[in-house]
Short mmCIF file of C-alpha atoms in Angstrom, two decimals:
data_model
loop_
_atom_site.label_atom_id
_atom_site.label_comp_id
_atom_site.label_asym_id
_atom_site.label_seq_id
_atom_site.Cartn_x
_atom_site.Cartn_y
_atom_site.Cartn_z
CA GLU A 156 -0.08 -0.22 0.08
CA LYS A 157 3.07 2.61 0.86
CA GLY A 158 4.17 1.52 -2.78
CA GLU A 159 0.87 2.54 -4.55
CA LYS A 160 0.62 6.17 -2.65
CA GLN A 161 3.62 6.98 -3.80
CA HIS A 162 2.59 6.50 -7.15
CA THR A 163 -1.12 8.15 -6.83
CA GLN A 164 -1.25 12.43 -8.03
CA THR A 165 -4.13 14.32 -6.92
CA HIS A 166 -4.34 16.24 -10.28
CA ILE A 167 -3.89 16.03 -14.48
CA ASN A 168 -0.30 17.81 -14.48
CA PRO A 169 -0.70 18.55 -18.75
CA LEU A 170 2.69 19.99 -19.04
CA PRO A 171 5.45 19.03 -20.38
CA PHE A 172 3.71 18.47 -23.51
CA PRO A 173 2.29 14.64 -23.16
CA PHE A 174 2.75 13.89 -26.50
CA SER A 175 6.92 12.60 -27.18
CA SER A 176 6.71 13.23 -31.15
CA PRO A 177 10.33 13.22 -33.25
CA LEU A 178 8.29 15.16 -35.45
CA GLN A 179 8.78 18.51 -33.32
CA THR A 180 11.31 20.75 -34.41
CA MET A 181 12.37 24.40 -33.09
CA VAL A 182 12.97 27.19 -35.03
CA LYS A 183 13.80 31.04 -34.74
CA ASP A 184 12.33 33.49 -36.46
CA LYS A 185 13.69 37.45 -37.26
CA ARG A 186 13.44 38.20 -33.45
CA LYS A 187 15.01 35.09 -32.33
CA LYS A 188 11.80 33.89 -30.78
CA LYS A 189 11.48 30.52 -30.37
CA LYS A 190 8.25 28.69 -32.06
CA GLU A 191 7.18 25.14 -32.00
CA VAL A 192 6.42 23.93 -35.59
CA GLU A 193 4.85 20.71 -35.89
CA ASP A 194 4.85 18.49 -38.78
CA PRO A 195 1.59 18.38 -40.84
CA HIS A 196 0.94 14.32 -40.61
CA PHE A 197 1.51 14.99 -36.72
CA VAL A 198 -1.04 17.48 -36.58
CA LYS A 199 -3.71 15.35 -39.17
CA ALA A 200 -2.93 12.32 -37.12
CA PRO A 201 -5.69 10.92 -34.17
CA LYS A 202 -4.38 11.30 -31.04
CA SER A 203 -5.31 9.87 -27.36
CA PHE A 204 -5.18 9.85 -23.81
CA ILE A 205 -4.57 6.45 -22.59
CA PHE A 206 -5.30 6.10 -18.75
CA LYS A 207 -6.77 3.87 -16.09
CA THR A 208 -10.43 4.63 -13.56
CA GLY A 209 -10.46 3.47 -10.48
CA ILE A 210 -8.73 0.82 -8.26
CA VAL A 211 -6.97 -1.65 -10.85
CA LEU A 212 -3.94 -4.39 -9.83
CA PRO A 213 -0.15 -3.47 -10.65
CA SER A 214 -0.58 -5.86 -13.81
CA VAL A 215 -3.28 -3.81 -15.60
CA LYS A 216 -1.05 -0.23 -14.95
CA THR A 217 1.60 -2.41 -16.44
CA LEU A 218 -0.63 -3.16 -19.67
CA ARG A 219 -1.67 0.46 -19.92
CA ASP A 220 2.00 1.53 -20.30
CA ASP A 221 2.30 -1.08 -23.17
CA ILE A 222 -0.77 -0.09 -24.63
CA ARG A 223 0.85 3.40 -24.59
CA GLN A 224 4.23 2.57 -25.90
CA LEU A 225 2.20 0.92 -29.12
CA MET A 226 0.16 4.11 -29.65
CA LYS A 227 3.57 5.85 -30.01
CA PRO A 228 4.24 8.53 -30.86
CA TYR A 229 0.57 9.98 -31.32
CA THR A 230 -0.30 9.24 -27.41
CA ALA A 231 0.29 11.17 -24.39
CA THR A 232 2.81 9.14 -22.79
CA ASN A 233 3.58 11.74 -19.92
CA LEU A 234 -0.32 11.93 -18.73
CA LYS A 235 -0.30 11.69 -15.12
CA GLU A 236 -3.33 10.42 -13.59
CA GLY A 237 -4.99 11.23 -9.90
CA LYS A 238 -7.12 9.40 -7.78
CA ASN A 239 -9.13 12.56 -7.56
CA ASN A 240 -9.79 13.13 -11.19
CA GLU A 241 -12.92 12.18 -12.62
CA LEU A 242 -13.58 11.57 -16.70
CA LYS A 243 -14.70 15.61 -17.53
CA ASP A 244 -11.07 16.49 -16.37
CA TYR A 245 -9.49 14.50 -18.80
CA LEU A 246 -12.27 15.75 -21.18
CA ASN A 247 -11.56 19.40 -20.30
CA ILE A 248 -7.34 19.31 -21.17
CA ALA A 249 -8.16 16.82 -24.33
CA GLY A 250 -9.20 19.67 -26.49
CA ILE A 251 -5.82 21.47 -25.80
CA TYR A 252 -3.74 18.85 -27.48
CA SER A 253 -6.48 17.98 -29.94
CA VAL A 254 -7.09 14.48 -28.44
CA THR A 255 -9.54 12.72 -30.72
CA HIS A 256 -9.82 9.32 -28.45
CA PHE A 257 -9.49 7.86 -24.98
CA LEU A 258 -8.96 4.67 -23.53
CA LEU A 259 -10.35 3.74 -20.56
CA LEU A 260 -9.33 0.53 -18.70
CA SER A 261 -11.37 -0.44 -15.77
CA ALA A 262 -11.66 -3.04 -13.46
CA THR A 263 -14.40 -4.94 -11.60
CA ASP A 264 -15.57 -7.78 -9.92
CA PHE A 265 -15.99 -9.82 -12.83
CA GLY A 266 -13.16 -8.81 -14.91
CA THR A 267 -10.63 -6.11 -17.06
CA TYR A 268 -12.62 -3.67 -19.24
CA LEU A 269 -11.29 -1.51 -22.45
CA ARG A 270 -13.22 1.17 -23.23
CA ILE A 271 -12.79 3.15 -26.60
CA ALA A 272 -14.56 6.49 -26.64
CA LYS A 273 -14.57 9.22 -29.27
CA VAL A 274 -14.08 12.99 -28.42
CA ALA A 275 -15.95 14.09 -27.79
CA GLN A 276 -19.28 13.18 -28.84
CA GLY A 277 -18.53 9.22 -29.04
CA PRO A 278 -19.77 6.80 -29.64
CA THR A 279 -18.28 4.34 -27.00
CA LEU A 280 -17.05 0.86 -27.48
CA THR A 281 -16.39 -1.61 -24.28
CA PHE A 282 -14.75 -4.61 -24.47
CA ARG A 283 -13.73 -7.02 -21.88
CA ILE A 284 -10.62 -8.27 -21.34
CA VAL A 285 -10.79 -12.08 -21.54
CA LYS A 286 -6.69 -12.66 -21.30
CA TYR A 287 -3.61 -10.33 -21.94
CA THR A 288 0.41 -10.59 -21.92
CA LEU A 289 2.28 -8.18 -21.01
CA CYS A 290 5.61 -7.36 -23.09
CA GLU A 291 7.81 -8.04 -20.55
CA ASP A 292 6.17 -11.82 -20.72
CA LEU A 293 6.45 -12.09 -23.71
CA LEU A 294 10.43 -11.16 -24.16
CA ALA A 295 10.68 -13.86 -21.18
CA ASN A 296 9.38 -16.40 -22.78
CA GLU A 297 11.23 -15.94 -25.79
CA ILE A 298 14.12 -17.82 -26.22
CA LYS A 299 16.72 -15.11 -27.95
CA SER A 300 15.27 -12.45 -25.58
CA LYS A 301 15.91 -8.63 -27.37
CA PRO A 302 13.73 -5.54 -26.83
CA PRO A 303 12.27 -3.85 -29.62
CA PRO A 304 14.87 -1.00 -30.45
CA PRO A 305 13.16 2.29 -29.26
CA GLU A 306 13.28 4.10 -33.16
CA ILE A 307 10.69 1.82 -33.82
CA PHE A 308 8.03 3.46 -32.23
CA ASN A 309 8.60 7.12 -33.96
CA HIS A 310 6.27 6.02 -36.60
CA SER A 311 3.00 4.22 -36.13
CA PRO A 312 2.07 1.01 -37.02
CA LEU A 313 0.66 -0.33 -39.54
CA VAL A 314 -3.26 -1.79 -39.05
CA VAL A 315 -4.55 -4.93 -40.05
CA LEU A 316 -8.21 -6.12 -39.73
CA ASN A 317 -9.05 -9.85 -40.21
CA ASN A 318 -12.00 -11.65 -40.83
CA PHE A 319 -14.47 -8.90 -40.16
CA PRO A 320 -18.22 -9.79 -41.29
CA SER A 321 -19.43 -6.84 -43.32
CA ASN A 322 -23.06 -8.16 -42.75
CA SER A 323 -22.97 -7.40 -39.33
CA GLU A 324 -23.41 -3.85 -38.07
CA HIS A 325 -21.80 -3.41 -34.84
CA LEU A 326 -19.21 -5.06 -35.99
CA LYS A 327 -18.82 -2.92 -39.09
CA LEU A 328 -18.86 0.30 -36.65
CA THR A 329 -16.06 -1.62 -34.57
CA SER A 330 -13.85 -1.98 -37.36
CA ILE A 331 -14.15 1.60 -38.31
CA MET A 332 -13.70 2.88 -34.78
CA ILE A 333 -10.04 0.76 -34.70
CA GLN A 334 -9.09 2.08 -37.83
CA ASN A 335 -9.95 5.85 -37.37
CA MET A 336 -7.53 5.64 -34.05
CA PHE A 337 -4.32 5.41 -36.41
CA PRO A 338 -3.58 7.57 -38.80
CA SER A 339 -4.49 7.21 -42.45
CA ILE A 340 -1.13 6.06 -44.89
CA ASN A 341 -0.93 6.97 -48.58
CA VAL A 342 0.89 3.65 -50.04
CA LYS A 343 2.15 5.89 -52.82
CA GLU A 344 4.09 8.18 -50.18
CA ILE A 345 5.10 6.39 -47.54
CA ASP A 346 8.55 5.71 -46.90
CA PRO A 347 9.05 1.57 -46.10
CA GLN A 348 11.83 2.08 -44.28
CA ASP A 349 8.84 3.76 -42.10
CA CYS A 350 6.96 0.76 -41.81
CA THR A 351 8.92 -0.75 -38.55
CA ARG A 352 5.69 -2.38 -36.90
CA VAL A 353 1.90 -3.55 -37.42
CA VAL A 354 -0.89 -4.16 -35.11
CA VAL A 355 -3.72 -7.50 -36.48
CA PHE A 356 -6.96 -7.27 -35.36
CA SER A 357 -8.44 -10.68 -36.19
CA TYR A 358 -12.40 -11.70 -35.45
CA ASP A 359 -12.70 -14.91 -34.12
CA LYS A 360 -16.48 -16.26 -35.10
CA GLU A 361 -16.47 -19.16 -32.92
CA THR A 362 -15.20 -17.43 -29.57
CA ASN A 363 -16.89 -14.10 -31.26
CA SER A 364 -14.03 -12.18 -29.80
CA ILE A 365 -11.18 -10.31 -31.14
CA GLU A 366 -7.66 -11.54 -30.99
CA PHE A 367 -4.97 -8.40 -30.73
CA ARG A 368 -1.35 -8.72 -32.04
CA HIS A 369 1.53 -6.22 -32.24
CA TYR A 370 4.56 -7.20 -34.13
CA GLN A 371 7.79 -5.60 -34.98
CA ILE A 372 8.67 -5.96 -39.12
CA ARG A 373 12.25 -6.83 -39.39
CA LEU A 374 13.87 -7.65 -42.89
CA SER A 375 16.60 -10.37 -43.00
CA ILE A 376 18.41 -10.98 -46.39
CA VAL A 377 18.01 -14.43 -48.05
CA GLY A 378 20.71 -16.00 -50.62
CA ILE A 379 23.47 -15.31 -48.33
CA ASN A 380 24.71 -17.23 -45.83
CA LYS A 381 24.69 -16.39 -41.77
CA ASN A 382 28.61 -15.03 -41.50
CA VAL A 383 27.97 -12.47 -44.24
CA LYS A 384 24.90 -11.08 -42.65
CA LYS A 385 26.37 -10.56 -39.64
CA LEU A 386 29.38 -8.07 -41.72
CA VAL A 387 26.21 -6.29 -44.11
CA LYS A 388 24.48 -5.70 -40.98
CA ASN A 389 27.21 -3.77 -39.39
CA ARG A 390 27.57 -6.01 -36.28
CA ILE A 391 31.12 -6.50 -34.38
CA VAL A 392 32.38 -10.01 -35.30
CA ASN A 393 35.01 -11.96 -33.53
CA LEU A 394 37.97 -13.11 -35.79
CA GLY A 395 40.20 -13.74 -33.14
CA LYS A 396 39.93 -17.28 -33.81
CA PHE A 397 40.18 -17.59 -37.62
CA GLN A 398 43.81 -16.83 -39.21
CA ASP A 399 41.99 -14.80 -42.40
CA ILE A 400 38.37 -14.11 -42.95
CA SER A 401 37.94 -16.39 -45.77
CA ASP A 402 37.72 -18.96 -42.84
CA TYR A 403 35.33 -16.59 -41.02
CA ILE A 404 33.45 -16.41 -44.37
CA LEU A 405 33.24 -20.17 -45.61
CA GLY A 406 32.63 -21.70 -42.09
CA ASN A 407 29.66 -24.68 -41.76
CA ASN A 408 27.04 -21.81 -40.37
CA TYR A 409 24.84 -21.57 -43.32
CA GLY A 410 21.26 -20.49 -43.43
CA SER A 411 19.10 -17.93 -41.76
CA ASP A 412 18.72 -17.17 -38.22
CA SER A 413 15.92 -18.86 -37.87
CA GLU A 414 16.99 -22.03 -40.20
CA VAL A 415 14.32 -22.06 -41.98
CA GLU A 416 14.02 -21.12 -45.00
CA ASP A 417 11.77 -18.27 -46.69
CA SER A 418 9.03 -18.67 -49.25
CA GLU A 419 9.33 -16.90 -52.29
CA GLU A 420 5.82 -14.65 -50.88
CA ASN A 421 8.03 -13.60 -48.27
CA LYS A 422 10.59 -12.52 -50.08
CA VAL A 423 10.43 -8.62 -51.34
CA SER A 424 13.29 -6.34 -52.74
CA MET A 425 13.36 -3.01 -50.45
CA ASN A 426 15.93 -0.12 -50.84
CA SER A 427 17.92 -0.44 -47.59
CA PRO A 428 21.37 1.92 -47.27
CA ASN A 429 23.61 -0.98 -46.45
CA VAL A 430 22.09 -3.69 -48.68
CA ASP A 431 22.02 -4.12 -52.36
CA SER A 432 19.12 -2.73 -54.37
CA GLN A 433 18.93 -5.94 -56.58
CA ALA A 434 18.97 -8.17 -53.39
CA LYS A 435 16.16 -9.73 -51.48
CA GLN A 436 15.18 -9.48 -47.96
CA ALA A 437 12.55 -11.64 -45.99
CA VAL A 438 9.74 -9.84 -44.27
CA ARG A 439 9.90 -11.57 -40.80
CA LEU A 440 7.21 -10.22 -37.72
CA VAL A 441 8.28 -10.54 -34.30
CA GLU A 442 5.66 -10.25 -31.65
CA ILE A 443 6.38 -7.20 -29.17
CA GLY A 444 3.00 -7.43 -27.65
CA PRO A 445 1.05 -6.74 -25.72
CA ARG A 446 -1.51 -9.64 -26.74
CA MET A 447 -4.83 -9.17 -25.72
CA THR A 448 -8.28 -11.42 -26.27
CA LEU A 449 -11.19 -8.62 -26.84
CA SER A 450 -15.02 -9.22 -26.15
CA LEU A 451 -17.60 -6.64 -27.24
CA ILE A 452 -19.74 -6.28 -24.48
CA LYS A 453 -21.90 -2.65 -25.63
CA ILE A 454 -21.72 0.21 -27.75
CA GLU A 455 -22.87 3.53 -26.95
CA GLU A 456 -23.96 6.44 -28.89
CA GLY A 457 -22.67 9.09 -26.81
CA PHE A 458 -19.19 9.98 -25.69
CA CYS A 459 -19.18 6.90 -22.38
CA THR A 460 -23.10 7.52 -22.50
CA GLY A 461 -26.35 7.69 -24.56
CA LYS A 462 -28.43 5.35 -26.21
CA THR A 463 -27.64 1.79 -26.65
CA LEU A 464 -26.84 0.70 -30.24
CA HIS A 465 -25.41 -3.10 -29.15
CA HIS A 466 -25.69 -5.46 -26.12
CA GLN A 467 -23.86 -8.56 -25.99
CA PHE A 468 -26.11 -9.94 -23.45
CA VAL A 469 -29.27 -7.35 -23.17
CA GLN A 470 -31.66 -7.88 -26.16
CA LYS A 471 -34.45 -5.11 -25.98
CA THR A 472 -37.70 -4.93 -28.27
CA LYS A 473 -38.65 -2.23 -30.43
CA GLU A 474 -41.14 -1.45 -27.82
CA GLU A 475 -38.87 -1.14 -24.58
CA VAL A 476 -36.58 1.00 -26.84
CA HIS A 477 -39.13 3.55 -27.80
CA GLN A 478 -40.39 3.49 -24.29
CA LEU A 479 -36.95 4.34 -23.22
CA GLU A 480 -36.56 7.00 -25.73
CA GLN A 481 -39.56 8.53 -24.97
CA ARG A 482 -38.75 8.73 -21.14
CA LYS A 483 -35.77 10.07 -21.61
CA ILE A 484 -37.70 12.72 -23.81
CA LYS A 485 -39.80 13.66 -21.05
CA GLU A 486 -36.81 13.88 -18.57
CA LYS A 487 -34.51 15.88 -20.76
CA ALA A 488 -37.71 18.34 -21.16
CA LEU A 489 -38.46 18.58 -17.49
CA LYS A 490 -34.84 19.22 -17.32
CA LEU A 491 -34.86 21.93 -19.68
CA LYS A 492 -38.19 23.60 -17.87
CA ARG A 493 -36.58 23.73 -14.66
CA LYS A 494 -33.72 25.09 -15.89
CA ARG A 495 -35.52 27.85 -17.63
CA VAL A 496 -37.13 28.84 -14.51
CA GLN A 497 -34.11 29.13 -12.20
CA GLU A 498 -32.67 31.45 -14.57
CA LYS A 499 -35.98 33.49 -14.58
CA ASN A 500 -35.80 33.52 -10.68
CA VAL A 501 -32.24 34.70 -11.25
CA ASP A 502 -32.78 37.40 -13.78
CA ARG A 503 -35.95 38.93 -11.32
CA LYS A 504 -33.91 39.01 -8.34
CA SER A 505 -30.81 40.68 -9.71
CA GLY A 506 -32.87 43.26 -12.00
CA ARG A 507 -35.06 44.01 -8.37
CA LYS A 508 -31.65 44.50 -6.98
CA LYS A 509 -30.25 46.75 -9.50
CA GLY A 510 -33.69 49.10 -9.20
CA LYS A 511 -33.05 49.83 -5.78
CA LYS A 512 -29.58 50.76 -5.95
CA GLU A 513 -30.69 52.74 -8.40
CA GLU A 514 -33.41 54.36 -6.70
CA GLY A 515 -31.01 54.75 -3.60
CA GLY A 516 -33.68 53.49 -1.22
CA ASN A 517 -32.37 52.77 2.74
CA GLU A 518 -32.38 49.36 4.37
CA ASP A 519 -35.94 49.85 5.39
CA ASN A 520 -36.93 50.33 2.12
CA TYR A 521 -35.43 47.32 1.42
CA GLU A 522 -37.31 45.46 4.07
CA ASP A 523 -40.45 46.38 3.06
CA ASP A 524 -40.28 45.74 -0.93
CA ASP A 525 -38.93 42.50 0.05
CA ASP A 526 -42.43 41.91 2.51
CA GLU A 527 -44.33 43.28 -0.35
CA TRP A 528 -42.45 40.62 -2.80
CA PHE A 529 -43.03 37.69 -0.21
CA ARG A 530 -46.69 38.61 0.41
CA LYS A 531 -47.35 38.51 -3.65
CA GLU A 532 -45.32 35.15 -4.28
CA VAL A 533 -46.32 33.02 -1.23
CA GLY A 534 -48.93 34.99 0.49
CA ASN A 535 -49.47 36.60 4.43
CA LYS A 536 -46.59 35.98 6.61
#
């Protein structure tokens, strides 16, 4: 508990700038005043706030950090959370940084949940996280554990949607929401060297769930042995046990790093600064996490509220939906009526006080006016 108290904050601190984008540069104008210049891609790209609500396990906090790393560079990695903060507090500062999506992690006695909300009109998707695996757990289970280089997070990942049916309205809306969380790409203008990561959302019809995976894209040269490949990649090689470099190159270590032959479908031709333009390279996907299995619970029309467009467990008839809509309309009309009455009362009281000040009456006159108003509104004392 003491460790938890050390990490809690009592306010949202939007400064310094929460988005860790490498695309921002600093320039000086004629007066030598510093101005912040943003890349047009960064301005147009969708941005997100990722935070937890309520009390969650430490593993859920780590999952939040993993998702923030996944959404780089267009997410608020420096966003501070406080136990007294509410959703409206995050919404108030979202406009300052042009945030378009909220990803909220929460936990109940029934499980862990992920909400994806579009700022500020909605819709809102609520998922139950059936199971998840953290990045550190995936890295620990690999035979050749090697953390991904930080420069691969300088560009947003590619998005792949698999097996999403087009005849289902709620799944169609889900796929559109997922696509809009990431910036769109132009195939003609994009640099292949910037394609360093890919996220895959695969729908499983049997379990009615969405499998989420996050991979690093690696290029491996094919057609040469393992020793030459190390030299091409500018790796430092220990030649102390060889009399000549030919002994190292003509050694018995052949094949690729994984010792698996690559098919022609996995081979592509790409321009690389250290590789001949005619050489073919094999595309390999290395999972870097996090890994999640998501189950769609419900879809709300507004921002974390509003009409329920889809619910996995509750199904209502048209009559029930119509009755709920009519009840909400009446409640909204009653609330508006009360607000108007309050505004009239405030205007009447402020106008009466203003008139008394202009007349310059004394305190006795004020008391007489109050008594007269009380008799008119309520009756005799």
